mmCIF file of C-alpha atoms in Angstrom:
data_model
loop_
_atom_site.group_PDB
_atom_site.id
_atom_site.type_symbol
_atom_site.label_atom_id
_atom_site.label_comp_id
_atom_site.label_asym_id
_atom_site.label_seq_id
_atom_site.Cartn_x
_atom_site.Cartn_y
_atom_site.Cartn_z
ATOM 1 C CA MET H 1 30.313 14.338 -11.262
ATOM 2 C CA ARG H 2 26.972 12.767 -12.192
ATOM 3 C CA ASN H 3 23.677 14.323 -11.099
ATOM 4 C CA LEU H 4 20.887 11.948 -10.142
ATOM 5 C CA LEU H 5 17.552 13.603 -9.395
ATOM 6 C CA ILE H 6 14.829 11.686 -7.583
ATOM 7 C CA LEU H 7 11.388 13.239 -7.724
ATOM 8 C CA GLY H 8 9.256 12.147 -4.795
ATOM 9 C CA GLY H 9 10.195 10.596 -1.452
ATOM 10 C CA GLY H 10 7.519 7.915 -1.426
ATOM 11 C CA TYR H 11 8.057 4.168 -1.157
ATOM 12 C CA GLY H 12 9.833 3.901 -4.509
ATOM 13 C CA GLY H 13 11.973 7.026 -4.293
ATOM 14 C CA LEU H 14 13.100 6.314 -0.744
ATOM 15 C CA ARG H 15 14.035 2.722 -1.546
ATOM 16 C CA VAL H 16 16.172 3.808 -4.520
ATOM 17 C CA ILE H 17 18.018 6.232 -2.236
ATOM 18 C CA GLN H 18 18.517 3.636 0.487
ATOM 19 C CA ARG H 19 19.932 1.053 -1.884
ATOM 20 C CA LEU H 20 22.286 3.488 -3.620
ATOM 21 C CA LEU H 21 23.619 4.910 -0.354
ATOM 22 C CA ALA H 22 24.199 1.378 0.909
ATOM 23 C CA SER H 23 26.519 0.705 -2.026
ATOM 24 C CA LYS H 24 30.212 0.899 -1.172
ATOM 25 C CA ASP H 25 31.277 1.808 -4.705
ATOM 26 C CA MET H 26 28.952 4.730 -5.383
ATOM 27 C CA ASN H 27 31.389 7.471 -6.327
ATOM 28 C CA ASP H 28 31.269 10.648 -8.404
ATOM 29 C CA THR H 29 27.471 10.929 -8.033
ATOM 30 C CA ASN H 30 25.328 13.615 -6.446
ATOM 31 C CA ILE H 31 21.860 12.454 -5.403
ATOM 32 C CA THR H 32 19.202 15.129 -4.984
ATOM 33 C CA LEU H 33 15.747 14.310 -3.656
ATOM 34 C CA ILE H 34 12.910 16.701 -4.493
ATOM 35 C CA GLU H 35 10.038 16.238 -2.052
ATOM 36 C CA LYS H 36 7.367 18.644 -0.782
ATOM 37 C CA GLU H 37 7.390 17.241 2.753
ATOM 38 C CA ALA H 38 10.379 17.035 5.103
ATOM 39 C CA TYR H 39 9.768 13.342 5.756
ATOM 40 C CA HIS H 40 8.694 10.086 4.150
ATOM 41 C CA SER H 41 5.023 9.293 4.817
ATOM 42 C CA LEU H 42 3.434 5.896 5.403
ATOM 43 C CA LYS H 43 0.727 6.426 2.826
ATOM 44 C CA THR H 44 -0.815 2.997 3.301
ATOM 45 C CA GLU H 45 -1.954 4.149 6.756
ATOM 46 C CA PHE H 46 -3.530 7.478 5.798
ATOM 47 C CA TYR H 47 -6.996 5.966 6.300
ATOM 48 C CA ALA H 48 -6.202 5.671 10.029
ATOM 49 C CA LEU H 49 -4.977 9.268 10.167
ATOM 50 C CA ALA H 50 -8.209 10.453 8.547
ATOM 51 C CA ALA H 51 -10.298 8.341 10.927
ATOM 52 C CA GLY H 52 -8.460 9.701 13.951
ATOM 53 C CA THR H 53 -7.048 6.422 15.276
ATOM 54 C CA VAL H 54 -3.379 7.330 14.730
ATOM 55 C CA ALA H 55 -1.422 10.583 15.015
ATOM 56 C CA ASP H 56 0.461 11.796 11.965
ATOM 57 C CA LYS H 57 3.789 11.757 13.866
ATOM 58 C CA HIS H 58 3.562 7.952 13.831
ATOM 59 C CA LEU H 59 3.336 7.951 10.034
ATOM 60 C CA ARG H 60 6.587 9.807 9.352
ATOM 61 C CA ILE H 61 10.073 8.474 8.666
ATOM 62 C CA SER H 62 13.092 10.738 8.352
ATOM 63 C CA PHE H 63 15.070 10.719 5.126
ATOM 64 C CA PRO H 64 18.670 9.423 5.301
ATOM 65 C CA ASN H 65 21.276 11.818 6.680
ATOM 66 C CA ASP H 66 24.173 11.377 4.269
ATOM 67 C CA VAL H 67 26.633 13.826 2.731
ATOM 68 C CA ARG H 68 25.969 12.221 -0.669
ATOM 69 C CA LEU H 69 22.281 13.133 -0.496
ATOM 70 C CA GLU H 70 20.900 16.643 -0.928
ATOM 71 C CA LEU H 71 17.295 17.265 0.149
ATOM 72 C CA LYS H 72 15.160 19.948 -1.465
ATOM 73 C CA TYR H 73 11.726 20.399 0.064
ATOM 74 C CA GLU H 74 9.908 21.896 -2.881
ATOM 75 C CA ALA H 75 7.213 21.074 -5.437
ATOM 76 C CA VAL H 76 8.046 20.116 -9.016
ATOM 77 C CA SER H 77 6.455 22.394 -11.625
ATOM 78 C CA GLU H 78 7.768 20.851 -14.860
ATOM 79 C CA VAL H 79 9.971 18.061 -16.188
ATOM 80 C CA ASN H 80 11.730 18.662 -19.513
ATOM 81 C CA LEU H 81 13.024 15.304 -20.682
ATOM 82 C CA GLU H 82 14.640 16.652 -23.833
ATOM 83 C CA LYS H 83 16.671 19.335 -22.071
ATOM 84 C CA GLN H 84 17.227 17.125 -19.001
ATOM 85 C CA VAL H 85 16.019 19.809 -16.621
ATOM 86 C CA VAL H 86 13.512 19.788 -13.757
ATOM 87 C CA ALA H 87 11.846 23.090 -12.837
ATOM 88 C CA LEU H 88 10.718 23.695 -9.250
ATOM 89 C CA ALA H 89 7.844 25.817 -7.984
ATOM 90 C CA ASN H 90 10.307 28.317 -6.502
ATOM 91 C CA GLY H 91 11.708 29.049 -9.976
ATOM 92 C CA GLU H 92 14.870 26.979 -9.591
ATOM 93 C CA GLU H 93 15.944 24.699 -12.450
ATOM 94 C CA LEU H 94 17.968 21.553 -11.807
ATOM 95 C CA PRO H 95 19.839 19.674 -14.557
ATOM 96 C CA PHE H 96 20.128 15.908 -14.394
ATOM 97 C CA ASP H 97 22.125 13.107 -15.929
ATOM 98 C CA ASP H 98 19.768 10.446 -14.574
ATOM 99 C CA LEU H 99 16.238 10.923 -13.298
ATOM 100 C CA VAL H 100 13.887 8.805 -11.181
ATOM 101 C CA ILE H 101 10.258 9.935 -11.267
ATOM 102 C CA GLY H 102 8.227 8.781 -8.276
ATOM 103 C CA LEU H 103 5.713 11.581 -7.801
ATOM 104 C CA GLY H 104 2.857 9.309 -6.794
ATOM 105 C CA CYS H 105 -0.791 9.587 -7.681
ATOM 106 C CA GLU H 106 -3.870 11.755 -7.285
ATOM 107 C CA ASP H 107 -7.569 11.052 -6.992
ATOM 108 C CA LYS H 108 -9.338 10.381 -10.264
ATOM 109 C CA TYR H 109 -12.864 11.779 -10.376
ATOM 110 C CA HIS H 110 -14.029 10.161 -13.636
ATOM 111 C CA GLY H 111 -15.613 13.381 -14.831
ATOM 112 C CA VAL H 112 -18.197 13.487 -12.015
ATOM 113 C CA PRO H 113 -19.259 17.140 -11.654
ATOM 114 C CA GLY H 114 -18.354 18.619 -8.271
ATOM 115 C CA ALA H 115 -16.368 15.607 -7.070
ATOM 116 C CA ASP H 116 -13.049 17.438 -7.053
ATOM 117 C CA GLN H 117 -14.539 20.413 -5.236
ATOM 118 C CA TYR H 118 -16.854 18.882 -2.645
ATOM 119 C CA THR H 119 -15.186 15.633 -1.591
ATOM 120 C CA LEU H 120 -12.436 14.860 0.909
ATOM 121 C CA SER H 121 -9.354 12.762 0.191
ATOM 122 C CA ILE H 122 -6.785 10.478 1.833
ATOM 123 C CA GLN H 123 -4.194 10.680 -0.963
ATOM 124 C CA THR H 124 -1.726 12.903 0.918
ATOM 125 C CA MET H 125 -0.933 13.498 4.577
ATOM 126 C CA ARG H 126 -2.103 17.099 4.379
ATOM 127 C CA ARG H 127 -5.414 16.152 2.794
ATOM 128 C CA SER H 128 -5.842 13.279 5.263
ATOM 129 C CA ARG H 129 -5.367 15.749 8.126
ATOM 130 C CA LYS H 130 -8.089 17.923 6.646
ATOM 131 C CA THR H 131 -10.362 14.910 6.320
ATOM 132 C CA TYR H 132 -9.748 14.088 9.966
ATOM 133 C CA GLN H 133 -10.625 17.623 11.045
ATOM 134 C CA VAL H 134 -13.887 17.541 9.114
ATOM 135 C CA LEU H 135 -14.869 14.101 10.366
ATOM 136 C CA GLN H 136 -14.194 14.925 14.000
ATOM 137 C CA GLY H 137 -16.279 18.078 13.660
ATOM 138 C CA ILE H 138 -19.406 16.207 12.577
ATOM 139 C CA HIS H 139 -22.234 16.216 15.105
ATOM 140 C CA ASN H 140 -23.380 13.010 16.791
ATOM 141 C CA ASN H 141 -25.237 10.610 14.490
ATOM 142 C CA GLY H 142 -24.095 12.496 11.399
ATOM 143 C CA THR H 143 -23.734 10.822 7.998
ATOM 144 C CA VAL H 144 -20.499 10.112 6.146
ATOM 145 C CA ALA H 145 -20.427 8.853 2.561
ATOM 146 C CA ILE H 146 -17.387 6.997 1.255
ATOM 147 C CA VAL H 147 -17.247 6.634 -2.524
ATOM 148 C CA GLY H 148 -15.268 3.584 -3.604
ATOM 149 C CA GLY H 149 -15.380 0.053 -2.212
ATOM 150 C CA GLY H 150 -11.773 -0.920 -2.843
ATOM 151 C CA LEU H 151 -9.102 -1.485 -0.215
ATOM 152 C CA SER H 152 -8.819 2.194 0.805
ATOM 153 C CA GLY H 153 -12.574 2.688 1.113
ATOM 154 C CA VAL H 154 -13.071 -0.474 3.159
ATOM 155 C CA GLU H 155 -10.185 0.261 5.542
ATOM 156 C CA LEU H 156 -11.355 3.831 6.024
ATOM 157 C CA ALA H 157 -14.949 2.766 6.705
ATOM 158 C CA SER H 158 -13.921 0.148 9.266
ATOM 159 C CA GLU H 159 -11.443 2.437 11.033
ATOM 160 C CA LEU H 160 -13.956 5.277 11.136
ATOM 161 C CA ARG H 161 -16.499 2.933 12.698
ATOM 162 C CA GLU H 162 -14.097 2.337 15.598
ATOM 163 C CA SER H 163 -13.249 6.030 15.916
ATOM 164 C CA ARG H 164 -16.815 7.333 15.651
ATOM 165 C CA PRO H 165 -19.319 4.577 16.503
ATOM 166 C CA ASP H 166 -22.120 7.147 16.427
ATOM 167 C CA LEU H 167 -21.786 7.998 12.738
ATOM 168 C CA ASN H 168 -23.954 6.685 9.935
ATOM 169 C CA ILE H 169 -21.429 5.379 7.395
ATOM 170 C CA LYS H 170 -22.460 4.671 3.812
ATOM 171 C CA LEU H 171 -20.034 2.912 1.443
ATOM 172 C CA PHE H 172 -20.810 3.342 -2.258
ATOM 173 C CA ASP H 173 -19.328 1.002 -4.854
ATOM 174 C CA ARG H 174 -20.100 0.666 -8.554
ATOM 175 C CA GLY H 175 -19.612 -3.111 -8.599
ATOM 176 C CA LYS H 176 -21.928 -5.896 -7.570
ATOM 177 C CA ASN H 177 -19.736 -6.391 -4.525
ATOM 178 C CA ILE H 178 -16.981 -4.507 -2.750
ATOM 179 C CA LEU H 179 -13.319 -5.533 -3.130
ATOM 180 C CA SER H 180 -13.961 -6.949 -6.590
ATOM 181 C CA MET H 181 -10.214 -7.577 -7.067
ATOM 182 C CA PHE H 182 -10.237 -10.191 -4.288
ATOM 183 C CA PRO H 183 -11.615 -13.771 -4.167
ATOM 184 C CA ALA H 184 -15.208 -14.290 -3.076
ATOM 185 C CA LYS H 185 -14.130 -15.686 0.304
ATOM 186 C CA LEU H 186 -12.513 -12.380 1.170
ATOM 187 C CA TYR H 187 -15.112 -9.927 -0.068
ATOM 188 C CA ASN H 188 -17.906 -11.995 1.488
ATOM 189 C CA TYR H 189 -16.066 -11.960 4.831
ATOM 190 C CA VAL H 190 -15.466 -8.217 4.655
ATOM 191 C CA THR H 191 -19.046 -7.538 3.571
ATOM 192 C CA GLU H 192 -20.344 -9.530 6.523
ATOM 193 C CA TRP H 193 -18.045 -7.641 8.915
ATOM 194 C CA LEU H 194 -19.161 -4.262 7.603
ATOM 195 C CA VAL H 195 -22.847 -5.161 7.801
ATOM 196 C CA GLU H 196 -22.449 -6.509 11.337
ATOM 197 C CA ASN H 197 -20.828 -3.203 12.274
ATOM 198 C CA ASN H 198 -23.677 -1.157 10.833
ATOM 199 C CA ILE H 199 -21.892 0.147 7.774
ATOM 200 C CA GLU H 200 -24.344 0.451 4.903
ATOM 201 C CA ILE H 201 -23.054 -0.859 1.574
ATOM 202 C CA ILE H 202 -24.617 0.515 -1.595
ATOM 203 C CA ASN H 203 -23.586 -1.707 -4.511
ATOM 204 C CA GLU H 204 -23.973 -0.907 -8.219
ATOM 205 C CA ALA H 205 -23.800 2.779 -7.366
ATOM 206 C CA ASN H 206 -23.528 5.405 -10.078
ATOM 207 C CA ILE H 207 -22.398 8.738 -8.669
ATOM 208 C CA THR H 208 -23.605 11.316 -11.182
ATOM 209 C CA LYS H 209 -22.952 14.568 -9.329
ATOM 210 C CA VAL H 210 -21.605 15.965 -6.073
ATOM 211 C CA GLU H 211 -22.668 19.181 -4.383
ATOM 212 C CA GLU H 212 -21.753 20.516 -0.967
ATOM 213 C CA ASN H 213 -22.820 17.762 1.451
ATOM 214 C CA ILE H 214 -25.028 16.182 -1.226
ATOM 215 C CA LEU H 215 -24.135 13.026 -3.133
ATOM 216 C CA TYR H 216 -26.190 12.026 -6.182
ATOM 217 C CA ASN H 217 -26.474 8.282 -6.740
ATOM 218 C CA HIS H 218 -28.314 7.503 -9.992
ATOM 219 C CA ASP H 219 -29.311 11.188 -9.856
ATOM 220 C CA GLU H 220 -31.014 10.671 -6.478
ATOM 221 C CA PRO H 221 -29.754 13.161 -3.845
ATOM 222 C CA ILE H 222 -28.383 11.856 -0.548
ATOM 223 C CA ASN H 223 -27.688 14.374 2.219
ATOM 224 C CA THR H 224 -24.429 13.902 4.094
ATOM 225 C CA ASP H 225 -22.132 15.673 6.516
ATOM 226 C CA ALA H 226 -18.993 14.634 4.634
ATOM 227 C CA ILE H 227 -18.100 12.831 1.405
ATOM 228 C CA ILE H 228 -14.759 11.036 1.037
ATOM 229 C CA TRP H 229 -13.522 9.982 -2.402
ATOM 230 C CA THR H 230 -11.618 6.693 -2.714
ATOM 231 C CA ALA H 231 -12.906 5.744 -6.175
ATOM 232 C CA GLY H 232 -9.801 5.590 -8.297
ATOM 233 C CA ILE H 233 -6.398 7.134 -8.850
ATOM 234 C CA GLN H 234 -4.341 8.606 -11.643
ATOM 235 C CA ALA H 235 -0.702 9.543 -11.989
ATOM 236 C CA ASN H 236 0.520 12.894 -10.700
ATOM 237 C CA GLN H 237 -0.324 15.812 -12.991
ATOM 238 C CA ILE H 238 3.361 16.423 -13.815
ATOM 239 C CA VAL H 239 3.601 12.863 -15.122
ATOM 240 C CA ARG H 240 0.351 13.124 -17.054
ATOM 241 C CA GLN H 241 1.831 16.101 -18.901
ATOM 242 C CA LEU H 242 4.913 14.206 -20.114
ATOM 243 C CA ASP H 243 5.084 13.578 -23.849
ATOM 244 C CA VAL H 244 5.542 9.808 -23.570
ATOM 245 C CA ASP H 245 3.303 6.779 -24.008
ATOM 246 C CA LYS H 246 0.841 6.530 -21.095
ATOM 247 C CA ASP H 247 -2.270 4.565 -20.111
ATOM 248 C CA THR H 248 -5.725 5.926 -19.280
ATOM 249 C CA GLN H 249 -4.618 6.657 -15.693
ATOM 250 C CA GLY H 250 -1.750 8.785 -17.000
ATOM 251 C CA ARG H 251 0.846 6.229 -15.909
ATOM 252 C CA VAL H 252 3.932 5.887 -18.080
ATOM 253 C CA LYS H 253 4.133 2.634 -20.033
ATOM 254 C CA VAL H 254 7.642 1.848 -18.889
ATOM 255 C CA THR H 255 10.065 -0.378 -20.761
ATOM 256 C CA LYS H 256 11.350 -3.685 -19.396
ATOM 257 C CA HIS H 257 14.102 -1.682 -17.672
ATOM 258 C CA HIS H 258 11.580 0.738 -16.085
ATOM 259 C CA HIS H 259 12.381 3.592 -18.480
ATOM 260 C CA ALA H 260 10.140 6.234 -19.897
ATOM 261 C CA PRO H 261 9.970 5.126 -23.562
ATOM 262 C CA GLY H 262 12.735 6.800 -25.559
ATOM 263 C CA TYR H 263 14.688 8.001 -22.506
ATOM 264 C CA GLU H 264 17.146 5.466 -21.112
ATOM 265 C CA ASN H 265 18.279 7.877 -18.399
ATOM 266 C CA VAL H 266 14.738 8.406 -17.043
ATOM 267 C CA PHE H 267 13.221 5.791 -14.738
ATOM 268 C CA VAL H 268 9.611 5.823 -13.529
ATOM 269 C CA VAL H 269 8.648 4.128 -10.266
ATOM 270 C CA GLY H 270 5.532 3.404 -8.229
ATOM 271 C CA ASP H 271 2.100 4.832 -9.014
ATOM 272 C CA CYS H 272 3.523 6.778 -11.970
ATOM 273 C CA ALA H 273 4.490 3.572 -13.815
ATOM 274 C CA ARG H 274 2.244 1.208 -15.718
ATOM 275 C CA LEU H 275 3.100 -2.360 -14.655
ATOM 276 C CA GLU H 276 1.360 -5.729 -14.793
ATOM 277 C CA GLN H 277 0.440 -5.659 -11.117
ATOM 278 C CA ALA H 278 -1.860 -3.177 -9.438
ATOM 279 C CA PRO H 279 -0.097 -0.210 -7.781
ATOM 280 C CA SER H 280 1.042 -0.783 -4.187
ATOM 281 C CA ALA H 281 3.817 0.196 -1.799
ATOM 282 C CA GLN H 282 5.245 -3.309 -2.065
ATOM 283 C CA LEU H 283 5.378 -3.109 -5.853
ATOM 284 C CA ALA H 284 7.015 0.330 -5.774
ATOM 285 C CA GLU H 285 9.751 -0.937 -3.458
ATOM 286 C CA ALA H 286 10.409 -4.035 -5.560
ATOM 287 C CA GLN H 287 10.611 -1.912 -8.689
ATOM 288 C CA ALA H 288 12.951 0.520 -6.905
ATOM 289 C CA GLU H 289 15.309 -2.322 -6.013
ATOM 290 C CA GLN H 290 15.710 -3.100 -9.705
ATOM 291 C CA ILE H 291 16.136 0.562 -10.654
ATOM 292 C CA ALA H 292 18.904 1.017 -8.076
ATOM 293 C CA MET H 293 20.647 -2.057 -9.455
ATOM 294 C CA LEU H 294 20.375 -0.778 -13.041
ATOM 295 C CA LEU H 295 21.762 2.622 -12.074
ATOM 296 C CA GLN H 296 24.762 1.052 -10.377
ATOM 297 C CA GLN H 297 25.424 -1.193 -13.373
ATOM 298 C CA LYS H 298 25.187 1.776 -15.715
ATOM 299 C CA TRP H 299 27.602 3.853 -13.633
ATOM 300 C CA ASN H 300 30.036 0.930 -13.473
ATOM 301 C CA GLY H 301 29.974 0.532 -17.246
ATOM 302 C CA GLU H 302 28.263 -2.857 -17.069
ATOM 303 C CA THR H 303 25.796 -4.201 -19.625
ATOM 304 C CA TRP H 304 22.195 -4.476 -18.495
ATOM 305 C CA PRO H 305 20.524 -7.886 -18.516
ATOM 306 C CA ASP H 306 18.203 -8.567 -21.442
ATOM 307 C CA GLU H 307 15.401 -9.348 -19.018
ATOM 308 C CA LEU H 308 14.841 -8.472 -15.385
ATOM 309 C CA PRO H 309 13.356 -11.009 -12.956
ATOM 310 C CA ARG H 310 9.578 -10.817 -12.803
ATOM 311 C CA ILE H 311 8.503 -8.979 -9.676
ATOM 312 C CA LYS H 312 6.750 -11.358 -7.293
ATOM 313 C CA LEU H 313 4.645 -9.835 -4.550
ATOM 314 C CA LYS H 314 4.234 -11.543 -1.190
ATOM 315 C CA GLY H 315 0.568 -10.712 -0.848
ATOM 316 C CA VAL H 316 -1.925 -8.069 0.220
ATOM 317 C CA LEU H 317 -3.126 -7.299 3.745
ATOM 318 C CA GLY H 318 -6.091 -5.166 4.732
ATOM 319 C CA SER H 319 -7.441 -4.130 8.118
ATOM 320 C CA LEU H 320 -10.915 -4.053 9.583
ATOM 321 C CA GLY H 321 -10.317 -1.828 12.558
ATOM 322 C CA LYS H 322 -7.620 -2.777 15.043
ATOM 323 C CA LYS H 323 -8.583 -6.406 15.648
ATOM 324 C CA HIS H 324 -9.652 -7.966 12.350
ATOM 325 C CA GLY H 325 -8.288 -8.126 8.863
ATOM 326 C CA PHE H 326 -8.139 -9.949 5.553
ATOM 327 C CA GLY H 327 -5.656 -10.616 2.832
ATOM 328 C CA LEU H 328 -3.923 -12.841 0.341
ATOM 329 C CA MET H 329 -0.676 -14.622 1.123
ATOM 330 C CA GLY H 330 0.356 -15.721 -2.322
ATOM 331 C CA GLU H 331 -2.928 -17.145 -3.602
ATOM 332 C CA LYS H 332 -4.250 -18.147 -0.166
ATOM 333 C CA PRO H 333 -7.053 -16.037 1.344
ATOM 334 C CA ILE H 334 -6.752 -15.338 5.072
ATOM 335 C CA THR H 335 -9.276 -13.659 7.370
ATOM 336 C CA GLY H 336 -9.698 -12.759 11.025
ATOM 337 C CA ARG H 337 -7.109 -11.701 13.589
ATOM 338 C CA VAL H 338 -4.066 -13.264 11.904
ATOM 339 C CA PRO H 339 -3.927 -10.919 8.890
ATOM 340 C CA ARG H 340 -4.433 -7.916 11.181
ATOM 341 C CA VAL H 341 -1.514 -9.005 13.368
ATOM 342 C CA LEU H 342 0.580 -9.636 10.263
ATOM 343 C CA LYS H 343 -0.176 -6.179 8.908
ATOM 344 C CA SER H 344 0.773 -4.556 12.211
ATOM 345 C CA GLY H 345 4.022 -6.522 12.189
ATOM 346 C CA VAL H 346 4.864 -5.517 8.626
ATOM 347 C CA LEU H 347 4.220 -1.873 9.488
ATOM 348 C CA TRP H 348 6.394 -2.087 12.616
ATOM 349 C CA MET H 349 9.239 -3.671 10.669
ATOM 350 C CA TYR H 350 9.041 -1.005 7.995
ATOM 351 C CA LYS H 351 9.065 1.863 10.490
ATOM 352 C CA HIS H 352 11.942 0.505 12.551
ATOM 353 C CA HIS H 353 14.073 -1.281 9.973
ATOM 354 C CA SER H 354 13.412 0.665 6.785
ATOM 355 C CA GLY H 355 16.425 0.533 4.521
ATOM 356 C CA SER H 356 17.975 -2.559 6.056
#
């Protein structure tokens, strides 16, 4: 009997499980999922949870109920690739024949003193809940600083504006404009929307230090009631500790078959893997589809293809509150109500038809 361990029940880990369980010829294999939470979380919507416009119960999906799947709700403490053993925080050690690592990412603080201690986060559901509690406890006309003008920072700022119209919201970004990864048509549209909705954008920011309720931009102190960090990510600490080739974000430089270099029985998926495209839920799921296929071929004694099809993403959608949005469909920029409706539809389909 083969032992497949899957570390992390995020978008990549869950999709691998769904595809394997859907296979009619999966025999002689035990699948064990190691996940801290008793449910899959819709991480792309954590900004809304933090802003208070959605309840966390709407961002949970149950894991499959299947006799071939064992669920262990525990944290991973160490992965020993040589010995093929995963150690859990409760002291248990689990051997594996094949391993899928999908432990996700953490905030990256870029060495800014105090940032890890005095800022809030939306990287996990638990931390997003805490952020929500702090934000809702701020007095009227209080000030919230959001560090990072990428997709997460923009969506959080716009959603928070709808939730708390009284707050003074400041969005800090180190670039000349927010959403620097998007075409000018999109970031100009989003910038205009934010300005019209009284969200202050501070471009070319340089956050040099963070203290309790004080953010230092170019060493100039700015008093706040809360500081939320959305200025970069890095791979989970467990992954950063692996003795394999990684990039500056600690992501494993996977092979063309999504392996950790030197370990053909260890696959790395999602935010833990270094790929050509920027990390996203869509990318993690597409990668997981290929990993599930490779596992099945391996177990059936089939030869792997020399090259896998290049992963093609459908696009990116972002929200500006509940009525407006922006995005790219292929290479085409779209703005206004249509992308917001599309994003809501994609989310609905995922929640109600996940695994189909």
